[in-house]
Amino acid sequence: MESIRVKAHAKINLGLDVLGRREDGYHEVRMVMQTIGIYDNILVTKIPEEEIRITSNLTFLPVNEDNLVYKAVKALKERTGFKGGVKIDLHKFIPVSAGMAGGSTDCASVLYAVNVLYGLKLSLKELLSIGAKLGADVPYCLLRGTALAEGIGEKLRRLPDCPQMPLLIAKPPISVSTKMVYEKLDSLETVEHPDIDGICKAIEEGNVLKIASKLGNVLEDVTIPMYPVIDKIKKDMYEHGAIAAMMSGSGPTVFGIFKTPEDAARCQAYLREQKDAHQVYTTEIYNVPGRQKGTRIER
Ligand code: ATP
């Protein structure tokens, strides 16, 4: 095999709680993670030269060692010493700096692809441990589906597949620094902690309305006061048929849960007219095919 095409799926957080700041500066979190239907298309090709060549449809993205896919190949080289290079063609659809783990999911997909292409035979456990050093969300992005992430995001517990629900994603044209949001959270006196266990239970029951009623993201308390447009988009979604709407990750992307794909599409048309969000996409929950029957990291 000379090349492999992978789909790097975006995530949303159905729940995000921060328990505190550890001595090493990292934050202890409890997050309910869910992959969705939006993905980056990545073509990974073997090349004989000892190089990591990256091209991307987004001209503002780094194509050097700052790109997380570069770091993925470099980490595999260091771990296994494999000979040869890799060409990576990154076709991005996931909004950047959006709270949707775009870079982390590309990184995870390239770890997976190079492991297969070069026959490195690293186990999922080994890939997870390499991924954890590259970014807190990378291990989850290797796993995908519905999961509870704890620790700094690296301790993962699979949850039953989240039931299907029509989604609308809307990203206003602002970039939010995840690091800054976590730092600001530390200075807030009180925050309302979401019921993470309740969300997990609602997922186990397969109850969409209950999941929708329990969504919660503690980082909204930091990001929304800085960017009120996030709240405006949430309100617009509620007024246009959403049964729930919330910010994903550290923002600024808002996702809405709808009763039907038609409701989501109507709200999409409205938001596009409003122009508060520049990227507005309908999508749905993505669960790994065959996962419930025990399949592992197939793509
Ligand atoms: P998270 O939800 O994990 O906080 P995010 O969606 O907020 O992630 P990303 O889209 O992953 O943020 O990008 C954040 C930064 O990472 C950007 O400044 C971007 O330049 C850099 N970056 C490096 N590699 C990539 C990549 N492959 N795709 C997107 N961004 C990348």
PDB file of N, CA, C and O in Angstrom, residues 212-243:
ATOM      1  N   ALA A 212     -30.427  16.338  25.872  1.00  0.00           N
ATOM      2  CA  ALA A 212     -30.543  17.759  25.517  1.00  0.00           C
ATOM      3  C   ALA A 212     -30.761  18.614  26.765  1.00  0.00           C
ATOM      4  O   ALA A 212     -30.213  19.710  26.885  1.00  0.00           O
ATOM      5  N   SER A 213     -31.547  18.081  27.721  1.00  0.00           N
ATOM      6  CA  SER A 213     -31.871  18.893  28.911  1.00  0.00           C
ATOM      7  C   SER A 213     -30.672  18.999  29.856  1.00  0.00           C
ATOM      8  O   SER A 213     -30.638  19.858  30.728  1.00  0.00           O
ATOM      9  N   LYS A 214     -29.709  18.125  29.701  1.00  0.00           N
ATOM     10  CA  LYS A 214     -28.585  18.108  30.658  1.00  0.00           C
ATOM     11  C   LYS A 214     -27.274  18.683  30.119  1.00  0.00           C
ATOM     12  O   LYS A 214     -26.294  18.763  30.843  1.00  0.00           O
ATOM     13  N   LEU A 215     -27.248  19.072  28.830  1.00  0.00           N
ATOM     14  CA  LEU A 215     -26.013  19.642  28.266  1.00  0.00           C
ATOM     15  C   LEU A 215     -25.441  20.706  29.198  1.00  0.00           C
ATOM     16  O   LEU A 215     -26.203  21.488  29.761  1.00  0.00           O
ATOM     17  N   GLY A 216     -24.149  20.755  29.337  1.00  0.00           N
ATOM     18  CA  GLY A 216     -23.552  21.807  30.177  1.00  0.00           C
ATOM     19  C   GLY A 216     -22.068  21.958  29.901  1.00  0.00           C
ATOM     20  O   GLY A 216     -21.361  20.964  29.702  1.00  0.00           O
ATOM     21  N   ASN A 217     -21.609  23.206  29.847  1.00  0.00           N
ATOM     22  CA  ASN A 217     -20.203  23.491  29.568  1.00  0.00           C
ATOM     23  C   ASN A 217     -19.739  24.640  30.460  1.00  0.00           C
ATOM     24  O   ASN A 217     -20.141  25.791  30.269  1.00  0.00           O
ATOM     25  N   VAL A 218     -18.904  24.315  31.422  1.00  0.00           N
ATOM     26  CA  VAL A 218     -18.467  25.301  32.405  1.00  0.00           C
ATOM     27  C   VAL A 218     -17.674  26.445  31.738  1.00  0.00           C
ATOM     28  O   VAL A 218     -17.638  27.568  32.255  1.00  0.00           O
ATOM     29  N   LEU A 219     -17.088  26.205  30.576  1.00  0.00           N
ATOM     30  CA  LEU A 219     -16.275  27.232  29.905  1.00  0.00           C
ATOM     31  C   LEU A 219     -17.128  28.335  29.270  1.00  0.00           C
ATOM     32  O   LEU A 219     -16.600  29.396  28.917  1.00  0.00           O
ATOM     33  N   GLU A 220     -18.449  28.090  29.174  1.00  0.00           N
ATOM     34  CA  GLU A 220     -19.329  29.161  28.662  1.00  0.00           C
ATOM     35  C   GLU A 220     -19.227  30.393  29.560  1.00  0.00           C
ATOM     36  O   GLU A 220     -19.316  31.520  29.087  1.00  0.00           O
ATOM     37  N   ASP A 221     -19.009  30.167  30.875  1.00  0.00           N
ATOM     38  CA  ASP A 221     -18.938  31.291  31.831  1.00  0.00           C
ATOM     39  C   ASP A 221     -17.771  32.213  31.529  1.00  0.00           C
ATOM     40  O   ASP A 221     -17.756  33.372  31.952  1.00  0.00           O
ATOM     41  N   VAL A 222     -16.755  31.703  30.844  1.00  0.00           N
ATOM     42  CA  VAL A 222     -15.604  32.542  30.492  1.00  0.00           C
ATOM     43  C   VAL A 222     -15.779  33.127  29.092  1.00  0.00           C
ATOM     44  O   VAL A 222     -15.631  34.335  28.874  1.00  0.00           O
ATOM     45  N   THR A 223     -16.092  32.270  28.127  1.00  0.00           N
ATOM     46  CA  THR A 223     -16.041  32.708  26.722  1.00  0.00           C
ATOM     47  C   THR A 223     -17.228  33.602  26.340  1.00  0.00           C
ATOM     48  O   THR A 223     -17.049  34.582  25.602  1.00  0.00           O
ATOM     49  N   ILE A 224     -18.417  33.290  26.860  1.00  0.00           N
ATOM     50  CA  ILE A 224     -19.595  34.078  26.443  1.00  0.00           C
ATOM     51  C   ILE A 224     -19.506  35.552  26.871  1.00  0.00           C
ATOM     52  O   ILE A 224     -19.769  36.438  26.051  1.00  0.00           O
ATOM     53  N   PRO A 225     -19.109  35.848  28.129  1.00  0.00           N
ATOM     54  CA  PRO A 225     -18.996  37.277  28.465  1.00  0.00           C
ATOM     55  C   PRO A 225     -17.998  38.014  27.559  1.00  0.00           C
ATOM     56  O   PRO A 225     -18.144  39.211  27.315  1.00  0.00           O
ATOM     57  N   MET A 226     -16.984  37.308  27.071  1.00  0.00           N
ATOM     58  CA  MET A 226     -16.006  37.959  26.182  1.00  0.00           C
ATOM     59  C   MET A 226     -16.553  38.133  24.775  1.00  0.00           C
ATOM     60  O   MET A 226     -16.221  39.092  24.077  1.00  0.00           O
ATOM     61  N   TYR A 227     -17.365  37.180  24.349  1.00  0.00           N
ATOM     62  CA  TYR A 227     -17.921  37.201  22.988  1.00  0.00           C
ATOM     63  C   TYR A 227     -19.434  36.964  23.035  1.00  0.00           C
ATOM     64  O   TYR A 227     -19.905  35.836  22.827  1.00  0.00           O
ATOM     65  N   PRO A 228     -20.221  38.022  23.327  1.00  0.00           N
ATOM     66  CA  PRO A 228     -21.687  37.867  23.470  1.00  0.00           C
ATOM     67  C   PRO A 228     -22.360  37.274  22.223  1.00  0.00           C
ATOM     68  O   PRO A 228     -23.470  36.760  22.311  1.00  0.00           O
ATOM     69  N   VAL A 229     -21.681  37.341  21.073  1.00  0.00           N
ATOM     70  CA  VAL A 229     -22.266  36.787  19.850  1.00  0.00           C
ATOM     71  C   VAL A 229     -22.573  35.283  20.015  1.00  0.00           C
ATOM     72  O   VAL A 229     -23.514  34.758  19.406  1.00  0.00           O
ATOM     73  N   ILE A 230     -21.829  34.630  20.894  1.00  0.00           N
ATOM     74  CA  ILE A 230     -22.073  33.187  21.125  1.00  0.00           C
ATOM     75  C   ILE A 230     -23.468  33.004  21.721  1.00  0.00           C
ATOM     76  O   ILE A 230     -24.239  32.131  21.305  1.00  0.00           O
ATOM     77  N   ASP A 231     -23.791  33.877  22.689  1.00  0.00           N
ATOM     78  CA  ASP A 231     -25.110  33.794  23.316  1.00  0.00           C
ATOM     79  C   ASP A 231     -26.211  34.134  22.314  1.00  0.00           C
ATOM     80  O   ASP A 231     -27.285  33.527  22.319  1.00  0.00           O
ATOM     81  N   LYS A 232     -25.907  35.084  21.442  1.00  0.00           N
ATOM     82  CA  LYS A 232     -26.899  35.484  20.428  1.00  0.00           C
ATOM     83  C   LYS A 232     -27.201  34.284  19.512  1.00  0.00           C
ATOM     84  O   LYS A 232     -28.358  33.991  19.199  1.00  0.00           O
ATOM     85  N   ILE A 233     -26.156  33.570  19.106  1.00  0.00           N
ATOM     86  CA  ILE A 233     -26.367  32.411  18.218  1.00  0.00           C
ATOM     87  C   ILE A 233     -27.158  31.326  18.957  1.00  0.00           C
ATOM     88  O   ILE A 233     -28.060  30.703  18.382  1.00  0.00           O
ATOM     89  N   LYS A 234     -26.834  31.123  20.249  1.00  0.00           N
ATOM     90  CA  LYS A 234     -27.586  30.133  21.029  1.00  0.00           C
ATOM     91  C   LYS A 234     -29.078  30.504  21.058  1.00  0.00           C
ATOM     92  O   LYS A 234     -29.949  29.675  20.818  1.00  0.00           O
ATOM     93  N   LYS A 235     -29.340  31.782  21.351  1.00  0.00           N
ATOM     94  CA  LYS A 235     -30.741  32.240  21.440  1.00  0.00           C
ATOM     95  C   LYS A 235     -31.434  32.066  20.096  1.00  0.00           C
ATOM     96  O   LYS A 235     -32.581  31.614  20.021  1.00  0.00           O
ATOM     97  N   ASP A 236     -30.720  32.426  19.013  1.00  0.00           N
ATOM     98  CA  ASP A 236     -31.308  32.269  17.672  1.00  0.00           C
ATOM     99  C   ASP A 236     -31.653  30.808  17.401  1.00  0.00           C
ATOM    100  O   ASP A 236     -32.685  30.501  16.815  1.00  0.00           O
ATOM    101  N   MET A 237     -30.769  29.915  17.845  1.00  0.00           N
ATOM    102  CA  MET A 237     -31.060  28.489  17.632  1.00  0.00           C
ATOM    103  C   MET A 237     -32.308  28.068  18.407  1.00  0.00           C
ATOM    104  O   MET A 237     -33.187  27.399  17.876  1.00  0.00           O
ATOM    105  N   TYR A 238     -32.391  28.499  19.687  1.00  0.00           N
ATOM    106  CA  TYR A 238     -33.578  28.152  20.491  1.00  0.00           C
ATOM    107  C   TYR A 238     -34.847  28.713  19.848  1.00  0.00           C
ATOM    108  O   TYR A 238     -35.885  28.059  19.799  1.00  0.00           O
ATOM    109  N   GLU A 239     -34.756  29.942  19.351  1.00  0.00           N
ATOM    110  CA  GLU A 239     -35.951  30.572  18.763  1.00  0.00           C
ATOM    111  C   GLU A 239     -36.310  29.968  17.414  1.00  0.00           C
ATOM    112  O   GLU A 239     -37.384  30.200  16.885  1.00  0.00           O
ATOM    113  N   HIS A 240     -35.374  29.195  16.847  1.00  0.00           N
ATOM    114  CA  HIS A 240     -35.627  28.597  15.528  1.00  0.00           C
ATOM    115  C   HIS A 240     -35.573  27.084  15.573  1.00  0.00           C
ATOM    116  O   HIS A 240     -35.045  26.437  14.677  1.00  0.00           O
ATOM    117  N   GLY A 241     -36.152  26.539  16.641  1.00  0.00           N
ATOM    118  CA  GLY A 241     -36.451  25.102  16.662  1.00  0.00           C
ATOM    119  C   GLY A 241     -35.495  24.201  17.412  1.00  0.00           C
ATOM    120  O   GLY A 241     -35.747  22.995  17.512  1.00  0.00           O
ATOM    121  N   ALA A 242     -34.367  24.729  17.956  1.00  0.00           N
ATOM    122  CA  ALA A 242     -33.448  23.828  18.662  1.00  0.00           C
ATOM    123  C   ALA A 242     -34.070  23.360  19.977  1.00  0.00           C
ATOM    124  O   ALA A 242     -34.736  24.134  20.661  1.00  0.00           O
ATOM    125  N   ILE A 243     -33.834  22.085  20.313  1.00  0.00           N
ATOM    126  CA  ILE A 243     -34.291  21.636  21.644  1.00  0.00           C
ATOM    127  C   ILE A 243     -33.186  21.903  22.672  1.00  0.00           C
ATOM    128  O   ILE A 243     -33.430  21.889  23.870  1.00  0.00           O
TER     129      ILE A 243
END
